[in-house]
CSV table of N, CA and C in Angstrom, one decimal:
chain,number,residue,atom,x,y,z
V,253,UNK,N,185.2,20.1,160.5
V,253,UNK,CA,186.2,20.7,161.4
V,253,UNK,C,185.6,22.1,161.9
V,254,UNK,N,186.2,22.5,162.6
V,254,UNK,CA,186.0,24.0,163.4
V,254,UNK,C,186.8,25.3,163.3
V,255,UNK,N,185.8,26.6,162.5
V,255,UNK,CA,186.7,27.3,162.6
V,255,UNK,C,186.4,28.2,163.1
V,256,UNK,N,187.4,29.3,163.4
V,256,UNK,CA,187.3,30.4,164.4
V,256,UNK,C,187.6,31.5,163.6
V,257,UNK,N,186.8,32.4,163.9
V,257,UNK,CA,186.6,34.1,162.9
V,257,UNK,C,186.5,35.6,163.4
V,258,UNK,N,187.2,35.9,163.8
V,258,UNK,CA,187.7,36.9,164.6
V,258,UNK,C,187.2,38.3,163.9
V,259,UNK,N,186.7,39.2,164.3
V,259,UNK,CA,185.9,40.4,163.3
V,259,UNK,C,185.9,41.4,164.6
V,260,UNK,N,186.2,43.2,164.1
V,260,UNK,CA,186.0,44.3,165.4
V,260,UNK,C,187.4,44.7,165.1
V,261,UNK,N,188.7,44.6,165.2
V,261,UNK,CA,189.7,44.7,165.4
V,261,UNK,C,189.8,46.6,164.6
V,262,UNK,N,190.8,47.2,165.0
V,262,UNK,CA,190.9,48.6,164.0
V,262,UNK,C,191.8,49.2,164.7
V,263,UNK,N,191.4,50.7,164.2
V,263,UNK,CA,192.1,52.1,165.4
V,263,UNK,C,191.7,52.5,165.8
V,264,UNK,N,192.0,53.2,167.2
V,264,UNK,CA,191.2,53.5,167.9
V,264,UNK,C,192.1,54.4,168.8
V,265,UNK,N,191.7,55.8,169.0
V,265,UNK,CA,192.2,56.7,170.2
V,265,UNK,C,192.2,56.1,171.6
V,266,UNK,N,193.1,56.5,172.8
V,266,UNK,CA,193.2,56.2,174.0
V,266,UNK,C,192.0,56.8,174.7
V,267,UNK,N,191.3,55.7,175.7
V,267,UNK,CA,190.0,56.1,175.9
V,267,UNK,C,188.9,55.9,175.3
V,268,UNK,N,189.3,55.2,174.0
V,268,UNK,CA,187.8,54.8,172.9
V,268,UNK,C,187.4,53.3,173.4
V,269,UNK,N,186.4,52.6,172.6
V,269,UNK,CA,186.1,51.5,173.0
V,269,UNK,C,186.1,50.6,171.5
V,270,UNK,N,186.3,49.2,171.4
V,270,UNK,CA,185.6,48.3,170.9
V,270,UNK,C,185.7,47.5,171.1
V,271,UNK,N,184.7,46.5,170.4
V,271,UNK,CA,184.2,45.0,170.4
V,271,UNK,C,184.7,44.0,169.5
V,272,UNK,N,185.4,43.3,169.9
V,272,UNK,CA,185.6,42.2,169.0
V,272,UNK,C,184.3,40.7,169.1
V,273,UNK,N,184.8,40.3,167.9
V,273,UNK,CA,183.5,38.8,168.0
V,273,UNK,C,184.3,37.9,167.6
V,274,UNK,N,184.0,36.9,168.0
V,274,UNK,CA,184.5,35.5,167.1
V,274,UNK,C,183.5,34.7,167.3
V,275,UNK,N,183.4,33.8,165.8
V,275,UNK,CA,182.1,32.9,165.8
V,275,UNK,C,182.8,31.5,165.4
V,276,UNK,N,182.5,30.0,166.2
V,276,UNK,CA,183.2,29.0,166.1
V,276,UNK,C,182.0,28.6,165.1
V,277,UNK,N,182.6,27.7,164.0
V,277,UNK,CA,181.6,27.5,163.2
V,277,UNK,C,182.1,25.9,162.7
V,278,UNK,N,181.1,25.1,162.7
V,278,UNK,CA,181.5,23.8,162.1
V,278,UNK,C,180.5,22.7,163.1
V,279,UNK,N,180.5,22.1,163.0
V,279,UNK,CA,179.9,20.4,163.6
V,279,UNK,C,180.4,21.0,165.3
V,280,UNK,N,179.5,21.7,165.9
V,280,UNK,CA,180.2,21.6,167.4
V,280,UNK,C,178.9,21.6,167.8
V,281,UNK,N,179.1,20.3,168.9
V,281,UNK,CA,178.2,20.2,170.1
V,281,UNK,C,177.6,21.1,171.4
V,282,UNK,N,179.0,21.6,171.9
V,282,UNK,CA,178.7,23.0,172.8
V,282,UNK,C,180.3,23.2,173.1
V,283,UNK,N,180.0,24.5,173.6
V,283,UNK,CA,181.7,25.3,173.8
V,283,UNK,C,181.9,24.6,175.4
V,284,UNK,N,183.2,24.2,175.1
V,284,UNK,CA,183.9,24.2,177.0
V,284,UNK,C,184.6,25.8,177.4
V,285,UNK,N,185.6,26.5,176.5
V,285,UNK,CA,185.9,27.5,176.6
V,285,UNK,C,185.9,28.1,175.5
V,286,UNK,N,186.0,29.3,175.8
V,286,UNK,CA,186.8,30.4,174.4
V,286,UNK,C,187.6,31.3,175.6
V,287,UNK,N,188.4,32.2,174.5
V,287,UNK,CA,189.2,33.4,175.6
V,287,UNK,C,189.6,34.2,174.3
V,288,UNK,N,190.3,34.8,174.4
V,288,UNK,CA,190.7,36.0,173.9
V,288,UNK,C,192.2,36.3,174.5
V,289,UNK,N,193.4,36.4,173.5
V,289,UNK,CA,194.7,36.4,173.9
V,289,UNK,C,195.3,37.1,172.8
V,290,UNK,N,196.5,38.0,173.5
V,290,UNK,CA,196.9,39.1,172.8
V,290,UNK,C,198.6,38.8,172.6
V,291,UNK,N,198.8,39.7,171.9
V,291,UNK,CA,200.4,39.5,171.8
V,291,UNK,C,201.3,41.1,170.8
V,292,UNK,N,201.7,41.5,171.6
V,292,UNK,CA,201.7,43.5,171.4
V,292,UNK,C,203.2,43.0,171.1
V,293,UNK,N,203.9,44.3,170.3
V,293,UNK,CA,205.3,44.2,169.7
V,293,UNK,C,206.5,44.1,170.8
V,294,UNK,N,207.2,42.8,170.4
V,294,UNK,CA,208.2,42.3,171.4
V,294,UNK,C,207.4,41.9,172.2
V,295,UNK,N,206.7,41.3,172.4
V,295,UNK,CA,205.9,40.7,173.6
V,295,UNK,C,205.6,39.4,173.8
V,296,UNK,N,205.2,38.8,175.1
V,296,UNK,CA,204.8,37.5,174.4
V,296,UNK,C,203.6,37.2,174.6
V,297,UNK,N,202.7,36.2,173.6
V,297,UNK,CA,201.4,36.5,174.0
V,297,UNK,C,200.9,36.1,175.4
V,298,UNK,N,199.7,36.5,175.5
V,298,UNK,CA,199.6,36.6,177.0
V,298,UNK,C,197.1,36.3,177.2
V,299,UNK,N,197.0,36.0,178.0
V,299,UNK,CA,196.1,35.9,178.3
V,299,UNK,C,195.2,36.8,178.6
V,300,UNK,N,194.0,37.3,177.6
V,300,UNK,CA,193.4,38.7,178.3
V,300,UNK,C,192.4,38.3,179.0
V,301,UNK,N,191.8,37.6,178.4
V,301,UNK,CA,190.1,36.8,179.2
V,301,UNK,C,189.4,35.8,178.7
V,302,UNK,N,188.7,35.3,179.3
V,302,UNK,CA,188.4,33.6,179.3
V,302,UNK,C,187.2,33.2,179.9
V,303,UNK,N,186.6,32.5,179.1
V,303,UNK,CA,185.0,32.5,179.4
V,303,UNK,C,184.4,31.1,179.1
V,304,UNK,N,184.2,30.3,180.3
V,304,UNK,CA,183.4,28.7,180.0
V,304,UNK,C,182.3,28.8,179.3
V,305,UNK,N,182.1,27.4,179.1
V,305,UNK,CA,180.6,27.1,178.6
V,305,UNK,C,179.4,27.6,179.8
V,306,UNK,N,179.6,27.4,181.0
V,306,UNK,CA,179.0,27.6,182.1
V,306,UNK,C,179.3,29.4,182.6
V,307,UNK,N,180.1,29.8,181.8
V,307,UNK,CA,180.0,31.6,181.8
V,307,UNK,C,181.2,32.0,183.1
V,308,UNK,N,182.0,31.3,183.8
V,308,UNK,CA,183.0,31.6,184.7
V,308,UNK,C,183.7,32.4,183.5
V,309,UNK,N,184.5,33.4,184.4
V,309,UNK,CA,185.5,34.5,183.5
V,309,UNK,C,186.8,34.6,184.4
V,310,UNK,N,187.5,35.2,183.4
V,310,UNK,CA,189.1,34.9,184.2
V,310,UNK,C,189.4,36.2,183.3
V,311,UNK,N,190.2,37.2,183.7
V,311,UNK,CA,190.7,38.1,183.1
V,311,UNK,C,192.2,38.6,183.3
V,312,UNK,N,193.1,39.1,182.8
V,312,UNK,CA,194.1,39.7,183.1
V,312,UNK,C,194.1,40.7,184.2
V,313,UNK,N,195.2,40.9,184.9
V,313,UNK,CA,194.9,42.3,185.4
V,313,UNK,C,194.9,43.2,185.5
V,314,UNK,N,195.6,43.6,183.9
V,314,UNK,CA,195.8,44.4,183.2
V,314,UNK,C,194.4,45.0,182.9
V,315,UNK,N,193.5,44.6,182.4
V,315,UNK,CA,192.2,44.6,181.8
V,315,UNK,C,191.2,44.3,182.9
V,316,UNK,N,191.4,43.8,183.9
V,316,UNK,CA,190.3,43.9,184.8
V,316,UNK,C,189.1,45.5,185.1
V,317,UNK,N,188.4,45.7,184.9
V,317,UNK,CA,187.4,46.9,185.5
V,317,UNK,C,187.4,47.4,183.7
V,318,UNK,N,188.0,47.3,182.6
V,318,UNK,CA,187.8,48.1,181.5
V,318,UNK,C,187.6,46.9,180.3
V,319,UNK,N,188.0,45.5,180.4
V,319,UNK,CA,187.3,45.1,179.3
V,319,UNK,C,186.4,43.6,180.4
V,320,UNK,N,185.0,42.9,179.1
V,320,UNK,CA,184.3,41.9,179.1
V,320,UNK,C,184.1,41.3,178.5
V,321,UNK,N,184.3,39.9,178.8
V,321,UNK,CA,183.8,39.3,177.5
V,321,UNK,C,182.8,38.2,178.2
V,322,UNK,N,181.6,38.1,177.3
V,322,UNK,CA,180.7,37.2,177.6
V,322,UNK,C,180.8,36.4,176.2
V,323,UNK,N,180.2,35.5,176.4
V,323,UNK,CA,179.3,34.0,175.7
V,323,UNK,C,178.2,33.9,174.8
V,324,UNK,N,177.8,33.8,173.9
V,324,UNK,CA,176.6,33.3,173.2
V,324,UNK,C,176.4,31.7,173.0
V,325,UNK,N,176.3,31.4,173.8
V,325,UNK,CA,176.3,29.8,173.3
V,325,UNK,C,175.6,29.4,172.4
V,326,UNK,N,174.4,30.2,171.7
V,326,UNK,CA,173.3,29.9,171.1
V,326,UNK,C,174.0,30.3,169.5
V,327,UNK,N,174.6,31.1,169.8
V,327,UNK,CA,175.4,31.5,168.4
V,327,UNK,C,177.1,31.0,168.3
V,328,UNK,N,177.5,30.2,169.4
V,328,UNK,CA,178.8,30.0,169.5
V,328,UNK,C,179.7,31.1,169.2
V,329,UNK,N,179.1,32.3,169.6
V,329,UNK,CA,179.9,33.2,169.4
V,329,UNK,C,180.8,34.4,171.1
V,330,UNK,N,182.1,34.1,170.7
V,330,UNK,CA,182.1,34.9,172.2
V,330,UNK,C,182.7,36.2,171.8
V,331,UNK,N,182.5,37.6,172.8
V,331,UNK,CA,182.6,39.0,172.5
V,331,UNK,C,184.0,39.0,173.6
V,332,UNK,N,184.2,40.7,173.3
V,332,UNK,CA,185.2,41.3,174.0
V,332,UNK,C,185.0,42.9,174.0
V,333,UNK,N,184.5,43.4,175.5
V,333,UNK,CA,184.0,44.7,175.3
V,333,UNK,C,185.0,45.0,175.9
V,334,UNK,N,186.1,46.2,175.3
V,334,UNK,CA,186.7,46.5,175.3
V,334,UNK,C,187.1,48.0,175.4
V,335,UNK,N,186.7,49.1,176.7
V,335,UNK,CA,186.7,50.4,176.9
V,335,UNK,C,187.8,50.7,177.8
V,336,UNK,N,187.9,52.0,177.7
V,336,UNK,CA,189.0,53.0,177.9
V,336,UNK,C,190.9,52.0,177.5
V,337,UNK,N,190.5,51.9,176.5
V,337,UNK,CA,191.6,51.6,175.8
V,337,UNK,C,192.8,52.5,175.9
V,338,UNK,N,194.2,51.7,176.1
V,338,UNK,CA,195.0,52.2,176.1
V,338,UNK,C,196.3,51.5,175.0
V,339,UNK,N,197.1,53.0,175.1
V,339,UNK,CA,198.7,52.6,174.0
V,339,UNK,C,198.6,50.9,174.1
V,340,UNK,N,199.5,50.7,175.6
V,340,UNK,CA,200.1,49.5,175.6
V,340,UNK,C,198.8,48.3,175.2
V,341,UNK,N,197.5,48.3,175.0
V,341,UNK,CA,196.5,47.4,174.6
V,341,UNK,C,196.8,47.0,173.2
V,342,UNK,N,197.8,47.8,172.5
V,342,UNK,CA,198.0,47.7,171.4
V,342,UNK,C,198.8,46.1,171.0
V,343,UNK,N,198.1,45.7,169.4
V,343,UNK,CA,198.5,44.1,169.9
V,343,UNK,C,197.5,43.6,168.9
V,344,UNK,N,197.7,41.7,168.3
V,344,UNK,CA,197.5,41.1,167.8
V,344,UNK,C,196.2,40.1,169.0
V,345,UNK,N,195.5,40.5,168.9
V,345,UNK,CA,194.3,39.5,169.2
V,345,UNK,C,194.1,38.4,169.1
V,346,UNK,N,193.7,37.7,169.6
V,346,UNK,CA,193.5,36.0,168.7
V,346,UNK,C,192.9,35.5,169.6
V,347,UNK,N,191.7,34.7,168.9
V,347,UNK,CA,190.4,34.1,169.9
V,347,UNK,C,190.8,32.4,169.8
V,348,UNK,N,190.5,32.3,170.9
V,348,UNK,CA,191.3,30.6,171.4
V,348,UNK,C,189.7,29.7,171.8
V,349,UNK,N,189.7,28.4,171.5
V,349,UNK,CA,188.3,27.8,172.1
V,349,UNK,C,188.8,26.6,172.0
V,350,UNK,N,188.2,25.7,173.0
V,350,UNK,CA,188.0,24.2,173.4
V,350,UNK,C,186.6,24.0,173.3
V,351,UNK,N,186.2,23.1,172.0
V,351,UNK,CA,184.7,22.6,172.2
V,351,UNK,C,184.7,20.9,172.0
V,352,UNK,N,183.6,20.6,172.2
V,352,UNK,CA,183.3,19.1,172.5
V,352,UNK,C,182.2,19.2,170.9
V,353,UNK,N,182.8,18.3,170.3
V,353,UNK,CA,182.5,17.8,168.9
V,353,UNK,C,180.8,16.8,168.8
V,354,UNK,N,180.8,16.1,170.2
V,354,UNK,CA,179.4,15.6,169.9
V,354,UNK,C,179.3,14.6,171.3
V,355,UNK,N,178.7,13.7,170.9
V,355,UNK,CA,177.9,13.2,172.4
V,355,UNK,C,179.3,12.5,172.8
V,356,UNK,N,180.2,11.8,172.4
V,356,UNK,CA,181.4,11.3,172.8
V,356,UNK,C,182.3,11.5,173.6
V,357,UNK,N,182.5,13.2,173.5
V,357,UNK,CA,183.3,14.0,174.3
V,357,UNK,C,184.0,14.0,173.4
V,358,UNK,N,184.5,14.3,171.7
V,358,UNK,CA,185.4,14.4,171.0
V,358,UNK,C,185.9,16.1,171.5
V,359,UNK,N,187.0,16.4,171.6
V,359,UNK,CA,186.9,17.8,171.1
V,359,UNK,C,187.9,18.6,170.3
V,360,UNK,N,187.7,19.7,170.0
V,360,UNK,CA,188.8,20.3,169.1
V,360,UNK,C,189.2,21.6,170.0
V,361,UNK,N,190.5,21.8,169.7
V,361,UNK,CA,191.0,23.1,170.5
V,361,UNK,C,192.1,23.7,169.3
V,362,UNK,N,191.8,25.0,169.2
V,362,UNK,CA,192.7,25.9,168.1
V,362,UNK,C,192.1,27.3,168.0
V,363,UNK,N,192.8,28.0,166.8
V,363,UNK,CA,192.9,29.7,166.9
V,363,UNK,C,192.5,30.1,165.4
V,364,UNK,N,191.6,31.6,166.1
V,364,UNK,CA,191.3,32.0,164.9
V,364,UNK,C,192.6,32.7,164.2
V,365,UNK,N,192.4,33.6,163.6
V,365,UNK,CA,193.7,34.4,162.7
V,365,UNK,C,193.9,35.7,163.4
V,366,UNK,N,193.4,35.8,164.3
V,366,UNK,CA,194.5,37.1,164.5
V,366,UNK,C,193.4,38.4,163.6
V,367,UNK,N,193.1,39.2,164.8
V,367,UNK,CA,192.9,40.3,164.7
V,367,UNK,C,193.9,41.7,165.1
V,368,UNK,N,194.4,42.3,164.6
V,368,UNK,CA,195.2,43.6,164.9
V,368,UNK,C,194.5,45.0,165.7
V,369,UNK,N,194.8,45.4,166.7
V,369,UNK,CA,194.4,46.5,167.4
V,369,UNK,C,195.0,47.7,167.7
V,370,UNK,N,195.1,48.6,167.2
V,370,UNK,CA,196.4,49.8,167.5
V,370,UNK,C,195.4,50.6,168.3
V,371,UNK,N,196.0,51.5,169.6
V,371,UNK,CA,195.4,52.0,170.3
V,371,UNK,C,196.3,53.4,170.4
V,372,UNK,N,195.9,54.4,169.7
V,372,UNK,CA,196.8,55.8,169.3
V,372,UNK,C,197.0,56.2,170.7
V,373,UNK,N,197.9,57.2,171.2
V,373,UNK,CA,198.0,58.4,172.3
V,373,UNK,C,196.7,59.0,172.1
């Protein structure tokens, strides 16, 4: 099976930056997507950014011009650079992926656990 591992997450002042990672690990042939999706108090989760196997990106536009996330395909790992952070960024993370299990086209789609982000005044 496949799992997803989420690491970076913390505190952080308004205007600071970080990186989150997540690494899909198990029997996977190659990534179709990953993304990165949030879900902040009273809220509902929501879509921050989203990155194919082929590297197309989709972002919020909330977050457009201050965060990035690219691809490692070689490590099945996808990033989220994450600068000039703000209050309302504050939120439950969670890294999302569709991969293709082997030459068949089997694939698996599911979530890692949730990373926590508080983003101070």
């Amino acid at each position: 099976q496949v799992q997803l591992v989420e690491s970076g997450g913390g505190l952080v002042q308004a205007g600071g930056s970080l990186r989150l990672s997540c690494v899909a690990s198990g029997s996977i042939f190659s990534i179709n997507d990953m993304g990165w999706y949030r879900q902040g108090p009273g809220k509902q989760r929501e879509l921050v950014a989203n990155i194919t196997g082929g590297g197309s990106t989709d972002y919020a536009d909330s977050v457009k011009g201050r965060f990035t996330i690219s691809l490692d395909n070689a490590k099945n790992t996808v990033y989220l650079q994450m600068n000039d952070l703000k209050p309302e960024d504050t939120a439950v993370y969670s890294c999302n992926a569709l991969v293709t299990l082997d030459a068949w086209g089997s694939t698996w789609w599911g979530w890692g656990q949730g990373t926590q982000i508080t983003v101070s005044p």
